[in-house]
mmCIF file of C-alpha atoms in Angstrom:
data_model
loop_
_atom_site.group_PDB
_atom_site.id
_atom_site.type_symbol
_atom_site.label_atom_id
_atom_site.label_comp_id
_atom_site.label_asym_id
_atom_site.label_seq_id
_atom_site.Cartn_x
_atom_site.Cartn_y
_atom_site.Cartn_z
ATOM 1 C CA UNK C 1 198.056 73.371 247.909
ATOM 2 C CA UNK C 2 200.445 73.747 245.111
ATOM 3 C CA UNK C 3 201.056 70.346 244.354
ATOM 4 C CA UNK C 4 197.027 69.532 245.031
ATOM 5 C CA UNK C 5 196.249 72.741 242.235
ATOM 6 C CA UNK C 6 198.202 70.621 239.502
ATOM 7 C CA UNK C 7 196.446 66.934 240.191
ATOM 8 C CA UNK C 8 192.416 68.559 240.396
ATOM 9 C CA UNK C 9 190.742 71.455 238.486
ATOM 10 C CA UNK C 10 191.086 74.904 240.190
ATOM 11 C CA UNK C 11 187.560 75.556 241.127
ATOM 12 C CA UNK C 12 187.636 72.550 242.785
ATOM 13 C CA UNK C 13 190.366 73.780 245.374
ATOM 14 C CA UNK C 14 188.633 75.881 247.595
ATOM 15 C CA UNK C 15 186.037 72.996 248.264
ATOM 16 C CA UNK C 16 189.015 70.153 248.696
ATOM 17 C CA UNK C 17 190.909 72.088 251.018
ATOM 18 C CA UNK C 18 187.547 72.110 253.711
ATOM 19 C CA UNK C 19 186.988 68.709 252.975
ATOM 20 C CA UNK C 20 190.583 68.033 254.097
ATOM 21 C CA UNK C 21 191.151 70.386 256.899
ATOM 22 C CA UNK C 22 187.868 69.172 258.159
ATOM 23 C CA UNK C 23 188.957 65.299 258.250
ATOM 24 C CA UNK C 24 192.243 66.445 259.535
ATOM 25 C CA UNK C 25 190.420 67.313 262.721
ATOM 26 C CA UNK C 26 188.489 64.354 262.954
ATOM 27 C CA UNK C 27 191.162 62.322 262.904
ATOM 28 C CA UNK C 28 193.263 64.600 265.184
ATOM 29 C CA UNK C 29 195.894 65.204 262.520
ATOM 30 C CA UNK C 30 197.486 68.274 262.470
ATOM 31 C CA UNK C 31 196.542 70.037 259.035
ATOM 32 C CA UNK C 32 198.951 72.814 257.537
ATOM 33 C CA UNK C 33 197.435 75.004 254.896
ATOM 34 C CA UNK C 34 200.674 76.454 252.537
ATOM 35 C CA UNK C 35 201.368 77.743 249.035
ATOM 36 C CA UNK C 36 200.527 80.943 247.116
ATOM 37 C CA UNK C 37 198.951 82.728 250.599
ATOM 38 C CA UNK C 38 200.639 85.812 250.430
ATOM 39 C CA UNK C 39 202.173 84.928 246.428
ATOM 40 C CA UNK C 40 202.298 88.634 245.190
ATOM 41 C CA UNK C 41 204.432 89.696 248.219
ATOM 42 C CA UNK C 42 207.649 87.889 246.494
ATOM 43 C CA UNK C 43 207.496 90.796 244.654
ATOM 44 C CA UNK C 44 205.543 93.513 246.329
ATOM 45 C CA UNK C 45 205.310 95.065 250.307
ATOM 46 C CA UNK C 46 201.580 94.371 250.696
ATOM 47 C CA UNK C 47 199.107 92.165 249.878
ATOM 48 C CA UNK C 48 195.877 91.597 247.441
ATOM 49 C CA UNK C 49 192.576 92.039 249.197
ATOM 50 C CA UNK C 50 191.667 88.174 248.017
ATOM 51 C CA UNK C 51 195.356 86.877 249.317
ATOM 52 C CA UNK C 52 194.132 88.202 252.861
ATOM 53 C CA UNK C 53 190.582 86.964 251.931
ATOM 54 C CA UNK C 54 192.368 83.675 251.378
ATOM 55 C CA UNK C 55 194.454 83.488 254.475
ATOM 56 C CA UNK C 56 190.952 84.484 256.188
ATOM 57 C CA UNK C 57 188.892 81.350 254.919
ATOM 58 C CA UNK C 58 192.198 78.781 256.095
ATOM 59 C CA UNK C 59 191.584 80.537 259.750
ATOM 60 C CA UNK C 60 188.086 80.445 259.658
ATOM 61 C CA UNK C 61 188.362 76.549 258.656
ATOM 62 C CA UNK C 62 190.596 76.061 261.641
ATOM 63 C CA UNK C 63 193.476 74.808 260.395
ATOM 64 C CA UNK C 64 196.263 74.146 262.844
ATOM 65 C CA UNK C 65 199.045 76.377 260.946
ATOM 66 C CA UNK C 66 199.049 78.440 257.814
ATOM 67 C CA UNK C 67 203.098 78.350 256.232
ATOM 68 C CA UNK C 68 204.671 80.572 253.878
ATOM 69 C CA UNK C 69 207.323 79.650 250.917
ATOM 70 C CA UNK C 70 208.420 81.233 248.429
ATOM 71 C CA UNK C 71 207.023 84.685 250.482
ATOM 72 C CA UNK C 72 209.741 83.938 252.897
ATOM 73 C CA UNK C 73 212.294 82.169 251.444
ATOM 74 C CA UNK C 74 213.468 83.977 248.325
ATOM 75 C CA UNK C 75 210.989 87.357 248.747
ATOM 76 C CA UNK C 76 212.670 90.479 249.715
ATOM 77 C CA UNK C 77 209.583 91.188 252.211
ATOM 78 C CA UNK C 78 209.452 88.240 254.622
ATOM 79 C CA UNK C 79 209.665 89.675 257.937
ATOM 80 C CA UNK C 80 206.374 91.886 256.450
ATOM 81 C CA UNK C 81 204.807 89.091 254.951
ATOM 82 C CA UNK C 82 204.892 87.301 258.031
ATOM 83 C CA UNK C 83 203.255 90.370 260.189
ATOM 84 C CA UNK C 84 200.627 90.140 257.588
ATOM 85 C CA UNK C 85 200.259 86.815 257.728
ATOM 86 C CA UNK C 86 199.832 86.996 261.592
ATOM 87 C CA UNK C 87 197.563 90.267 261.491
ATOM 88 C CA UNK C 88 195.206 88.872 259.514
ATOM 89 C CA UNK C 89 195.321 85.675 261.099
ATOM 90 C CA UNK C 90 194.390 87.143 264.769
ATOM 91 C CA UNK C 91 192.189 88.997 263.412
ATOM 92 C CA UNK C 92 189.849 86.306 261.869
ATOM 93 C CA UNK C 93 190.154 84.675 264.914
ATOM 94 C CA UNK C 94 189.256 87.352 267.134
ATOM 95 C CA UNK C 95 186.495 87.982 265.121
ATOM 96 C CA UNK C 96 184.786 84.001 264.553
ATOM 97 C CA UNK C 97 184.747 83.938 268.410
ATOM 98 C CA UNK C 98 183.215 87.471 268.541
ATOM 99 C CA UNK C 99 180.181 85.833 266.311
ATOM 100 C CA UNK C 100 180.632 82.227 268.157
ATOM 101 C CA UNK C 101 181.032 80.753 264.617
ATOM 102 C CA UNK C 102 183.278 77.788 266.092
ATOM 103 C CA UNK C 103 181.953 74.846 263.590
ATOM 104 C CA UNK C 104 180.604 71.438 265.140
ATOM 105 C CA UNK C 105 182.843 68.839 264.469
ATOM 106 C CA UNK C 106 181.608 65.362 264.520
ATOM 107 C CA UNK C 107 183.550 63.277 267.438
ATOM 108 C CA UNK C 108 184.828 60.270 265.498
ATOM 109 C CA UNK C 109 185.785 57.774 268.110
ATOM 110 C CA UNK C 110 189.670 57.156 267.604
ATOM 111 C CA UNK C 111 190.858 54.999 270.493
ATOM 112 C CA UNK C 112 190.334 51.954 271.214
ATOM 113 C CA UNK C 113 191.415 51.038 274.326
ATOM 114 C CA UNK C 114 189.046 52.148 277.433
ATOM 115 C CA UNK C 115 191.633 54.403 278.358
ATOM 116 C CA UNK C 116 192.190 56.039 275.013
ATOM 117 C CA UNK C 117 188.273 56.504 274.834
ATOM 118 C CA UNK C 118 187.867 57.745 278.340
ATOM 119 C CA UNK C 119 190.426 60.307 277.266
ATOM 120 C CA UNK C 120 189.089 61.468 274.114
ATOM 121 C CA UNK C 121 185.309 61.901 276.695
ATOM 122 C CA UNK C 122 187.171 64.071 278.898
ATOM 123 C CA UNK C 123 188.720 66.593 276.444
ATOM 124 C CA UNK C 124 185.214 66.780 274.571
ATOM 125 C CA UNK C 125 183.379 67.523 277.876
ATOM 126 C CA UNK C 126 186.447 69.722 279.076
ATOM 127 C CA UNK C 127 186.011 72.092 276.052
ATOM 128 C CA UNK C 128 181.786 72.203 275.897
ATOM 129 C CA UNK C 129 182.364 73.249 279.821
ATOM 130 C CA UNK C 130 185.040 75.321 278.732
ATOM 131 C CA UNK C 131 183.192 77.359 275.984
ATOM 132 C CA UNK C 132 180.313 77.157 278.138
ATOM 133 C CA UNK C 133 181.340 78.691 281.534
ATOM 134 C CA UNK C 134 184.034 81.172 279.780
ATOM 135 C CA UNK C 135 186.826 80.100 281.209
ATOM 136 C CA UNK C 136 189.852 81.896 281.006
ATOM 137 C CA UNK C 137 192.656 79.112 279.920
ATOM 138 C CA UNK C 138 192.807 75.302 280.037
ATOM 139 C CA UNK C 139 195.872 73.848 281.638
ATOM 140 C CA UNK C 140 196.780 70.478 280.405
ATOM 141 C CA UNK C 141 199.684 68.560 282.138
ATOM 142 C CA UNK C 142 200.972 66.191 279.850
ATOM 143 C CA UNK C 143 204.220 63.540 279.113
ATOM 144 C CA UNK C 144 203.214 62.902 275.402
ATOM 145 C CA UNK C 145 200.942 65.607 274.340
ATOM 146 C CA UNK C 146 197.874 63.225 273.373
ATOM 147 C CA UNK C 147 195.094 65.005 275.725
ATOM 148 C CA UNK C 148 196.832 68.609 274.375
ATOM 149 C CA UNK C 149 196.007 67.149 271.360
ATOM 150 C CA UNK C 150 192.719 65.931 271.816
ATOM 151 C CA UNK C 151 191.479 69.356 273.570
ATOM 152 C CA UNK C 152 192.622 70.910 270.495
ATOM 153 C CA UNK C 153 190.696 69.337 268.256
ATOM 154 C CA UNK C 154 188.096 70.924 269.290
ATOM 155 C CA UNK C 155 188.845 74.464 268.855
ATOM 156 C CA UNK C 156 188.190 75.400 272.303
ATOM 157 C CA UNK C 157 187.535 79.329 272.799
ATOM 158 C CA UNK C 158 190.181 79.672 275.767
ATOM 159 C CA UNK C 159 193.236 79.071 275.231
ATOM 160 C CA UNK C 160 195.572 75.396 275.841
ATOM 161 C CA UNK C 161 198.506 75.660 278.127
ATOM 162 C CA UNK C 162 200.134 72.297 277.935
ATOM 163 C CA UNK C 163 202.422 71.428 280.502
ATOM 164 C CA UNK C 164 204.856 68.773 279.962
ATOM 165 C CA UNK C 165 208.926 68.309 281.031
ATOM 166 C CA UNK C 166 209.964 66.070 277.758
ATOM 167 C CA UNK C 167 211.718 68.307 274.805
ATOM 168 C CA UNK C 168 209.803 66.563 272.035
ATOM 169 C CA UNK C 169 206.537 66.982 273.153
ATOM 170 C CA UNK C 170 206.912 70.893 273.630
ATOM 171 C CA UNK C 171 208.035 71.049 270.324
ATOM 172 C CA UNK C 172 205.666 69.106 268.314
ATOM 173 C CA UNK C 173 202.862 70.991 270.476
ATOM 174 C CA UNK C 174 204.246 74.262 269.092
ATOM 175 C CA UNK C 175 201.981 72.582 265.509
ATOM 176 C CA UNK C 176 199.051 72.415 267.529
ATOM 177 C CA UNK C 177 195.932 75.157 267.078
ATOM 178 C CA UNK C 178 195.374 77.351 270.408
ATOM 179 C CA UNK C 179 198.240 75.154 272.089
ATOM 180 C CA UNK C 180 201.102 76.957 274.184
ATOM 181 C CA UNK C 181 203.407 74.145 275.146
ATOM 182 C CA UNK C 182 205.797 75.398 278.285
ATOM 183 C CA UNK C 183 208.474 73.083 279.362
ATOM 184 C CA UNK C 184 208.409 72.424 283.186
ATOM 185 C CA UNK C 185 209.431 69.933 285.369
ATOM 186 C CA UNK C 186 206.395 67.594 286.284
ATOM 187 C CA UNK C 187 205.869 65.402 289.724
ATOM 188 C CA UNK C 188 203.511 62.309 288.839
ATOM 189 C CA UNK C 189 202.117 62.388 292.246
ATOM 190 C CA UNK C 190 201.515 65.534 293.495
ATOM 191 C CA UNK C 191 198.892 67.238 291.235
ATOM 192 C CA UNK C 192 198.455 69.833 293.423
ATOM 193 C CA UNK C 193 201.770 71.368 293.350
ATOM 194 C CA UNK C 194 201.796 70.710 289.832
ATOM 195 C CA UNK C 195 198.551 73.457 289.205
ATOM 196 C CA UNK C 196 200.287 75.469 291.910
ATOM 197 C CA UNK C 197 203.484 75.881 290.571
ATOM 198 C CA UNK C 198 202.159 76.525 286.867
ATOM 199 C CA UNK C 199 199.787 78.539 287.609
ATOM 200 C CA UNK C 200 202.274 80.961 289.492
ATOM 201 C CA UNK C 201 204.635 80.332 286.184
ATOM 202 C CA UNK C 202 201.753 81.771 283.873
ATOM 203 C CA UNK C 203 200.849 84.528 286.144
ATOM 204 C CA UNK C 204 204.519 85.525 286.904
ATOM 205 C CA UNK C 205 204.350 85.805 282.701
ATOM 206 C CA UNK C 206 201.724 88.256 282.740
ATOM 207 C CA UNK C 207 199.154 85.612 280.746
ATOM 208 C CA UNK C 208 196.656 85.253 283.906
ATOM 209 C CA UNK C 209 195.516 87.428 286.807
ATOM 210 C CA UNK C 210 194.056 86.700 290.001
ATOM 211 C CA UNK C 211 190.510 85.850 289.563
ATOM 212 C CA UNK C 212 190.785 84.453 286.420
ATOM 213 C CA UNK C 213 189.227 81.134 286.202
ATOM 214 C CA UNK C 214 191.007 77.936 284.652
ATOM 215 C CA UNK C 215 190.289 74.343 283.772
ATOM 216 C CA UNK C 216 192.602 71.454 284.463
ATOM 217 C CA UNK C 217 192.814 68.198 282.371
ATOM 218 C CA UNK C 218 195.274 66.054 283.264
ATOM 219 C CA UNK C 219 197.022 62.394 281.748
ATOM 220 C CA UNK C 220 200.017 62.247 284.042
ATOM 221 C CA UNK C 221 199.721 58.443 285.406
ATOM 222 C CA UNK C 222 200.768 57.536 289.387
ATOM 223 C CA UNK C 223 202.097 54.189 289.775
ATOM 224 C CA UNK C 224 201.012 54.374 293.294
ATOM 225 C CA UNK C 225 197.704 55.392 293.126
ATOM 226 C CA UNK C 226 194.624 54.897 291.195
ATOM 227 C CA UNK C 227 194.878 56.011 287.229
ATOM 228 C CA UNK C 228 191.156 57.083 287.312
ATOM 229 C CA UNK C 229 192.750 59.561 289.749
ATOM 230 C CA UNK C 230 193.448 61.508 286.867
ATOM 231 C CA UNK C 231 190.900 60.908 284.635
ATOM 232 C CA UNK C 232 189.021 64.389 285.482
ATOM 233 C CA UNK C 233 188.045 67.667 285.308
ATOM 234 C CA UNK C 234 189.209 70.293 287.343
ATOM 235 C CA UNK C 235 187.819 74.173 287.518
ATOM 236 C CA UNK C 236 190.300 76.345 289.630
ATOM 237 C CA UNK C 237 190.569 80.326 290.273
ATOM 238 C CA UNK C 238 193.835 82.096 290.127
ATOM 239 C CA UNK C 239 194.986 83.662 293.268
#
């Protein structure tokens, strides 16, 4: 946003950085909002009331991550900043679902192969069901983090636990909005043991309970069986 305040007029800002975030999400781009959030607490140990009204309107617009700079990086408060930063964040959040203000997004189509479209189906159906039955969490096993991706485009209410056993994907997932990426060792052909084993992993973490309810998407591929094997939706309760 700093660099974006010098090349239009100010007023114009607020209205850009919708515009932005919101094609961002269409076009399943991760979208960081950053600069002058928290600016006065380089200086001070709390915030103006518009800075957290400002760090309020990037959550409400669903960004993926909010950053701080010069807060953290040269300010002698940025441990504090960032607990304001996430207070206010949660917050916002807690409170948009409370009043089910989740924004429609328009679906632009982005594959183009059958698979990639079938794909992009599934996680749009997987969230409406999601949001709509009140699931607890969505599990999403994953090699390369596309369907994560995909589900979190659309700002599901529950939240993503994506499942995958490369490195790189758990850490670009970390970017992701609503996404906890856990690293686990993945079996391409037995699904079953796959939603077993992670769903003991999140319980054993103290994230689900038994009774809880949770969805399962899936793009792990067999090379012995059927890929349309996969492509579907799963609703399972925790035992």
């Amino acid at each position: 946003r700093g660099d974006l305040g010098v090349e239009i007029p100010y007023e114009q800002i607020p209205t850009v950085q919708e515009e932005i975030t919101r094609v961002c999400r269409e076009l399943n781009k991760p979208v960081i909002v950053a600069s002058q959030l928290l600016e006065s607490m380089v200086e001070y140990p709390t915030p103006t009331r518009a800075e957290v009204a400002d760090v309020s309107e990037a959550v409400r617009q669903y960004a993926d991550a909010l950053m701080l700079s010069g807060e953290s990086a040269i300010g002698p408060y940025g441990q504090k900043a960032l607990s304001v930063l996430q207070m206010a964040s949660s917050r916002m959040e807690l409170w948009s679902r409370e009043e089910n203000r989740q924004s429609i997004l328009h679906q632009r189509p982005l594959g183009e192969s059958l698979p990639d479209r079938i794909a992009e189906q599934i996680c749009n159906c997987a969230v409406e069901m999601a949001n709509n039955l009140g699931v607890d969490a969505i599990f999403v096993y994953t090699k390369h983090g596309q369907m994560a991706t995909l589900l979190s485009r659309n700002r599901p209410y529950p939240p993503i636990f994506a499942f995958t056993s490369d490195k790189g994907t758990r850490m670009a997932l970390n970017l992701q909005w609503g996404v906890i990426p856990v690293l686990v060792d993945l079996r391409d052909d037995e699904m079953e043991a796959n939603i077993t084993m992670t769903m003991e992993l999140i319980k054993r973490k103290g994230m689900l309970k038994p009774g809880d309810v949770v969805m399962v998407v899936s793009d792990l591929a067999s090379t012995h069986i059927n890929y349309s094997a996969f492509q579907s939706i799963q609703v399972k309760t925790v035992v």
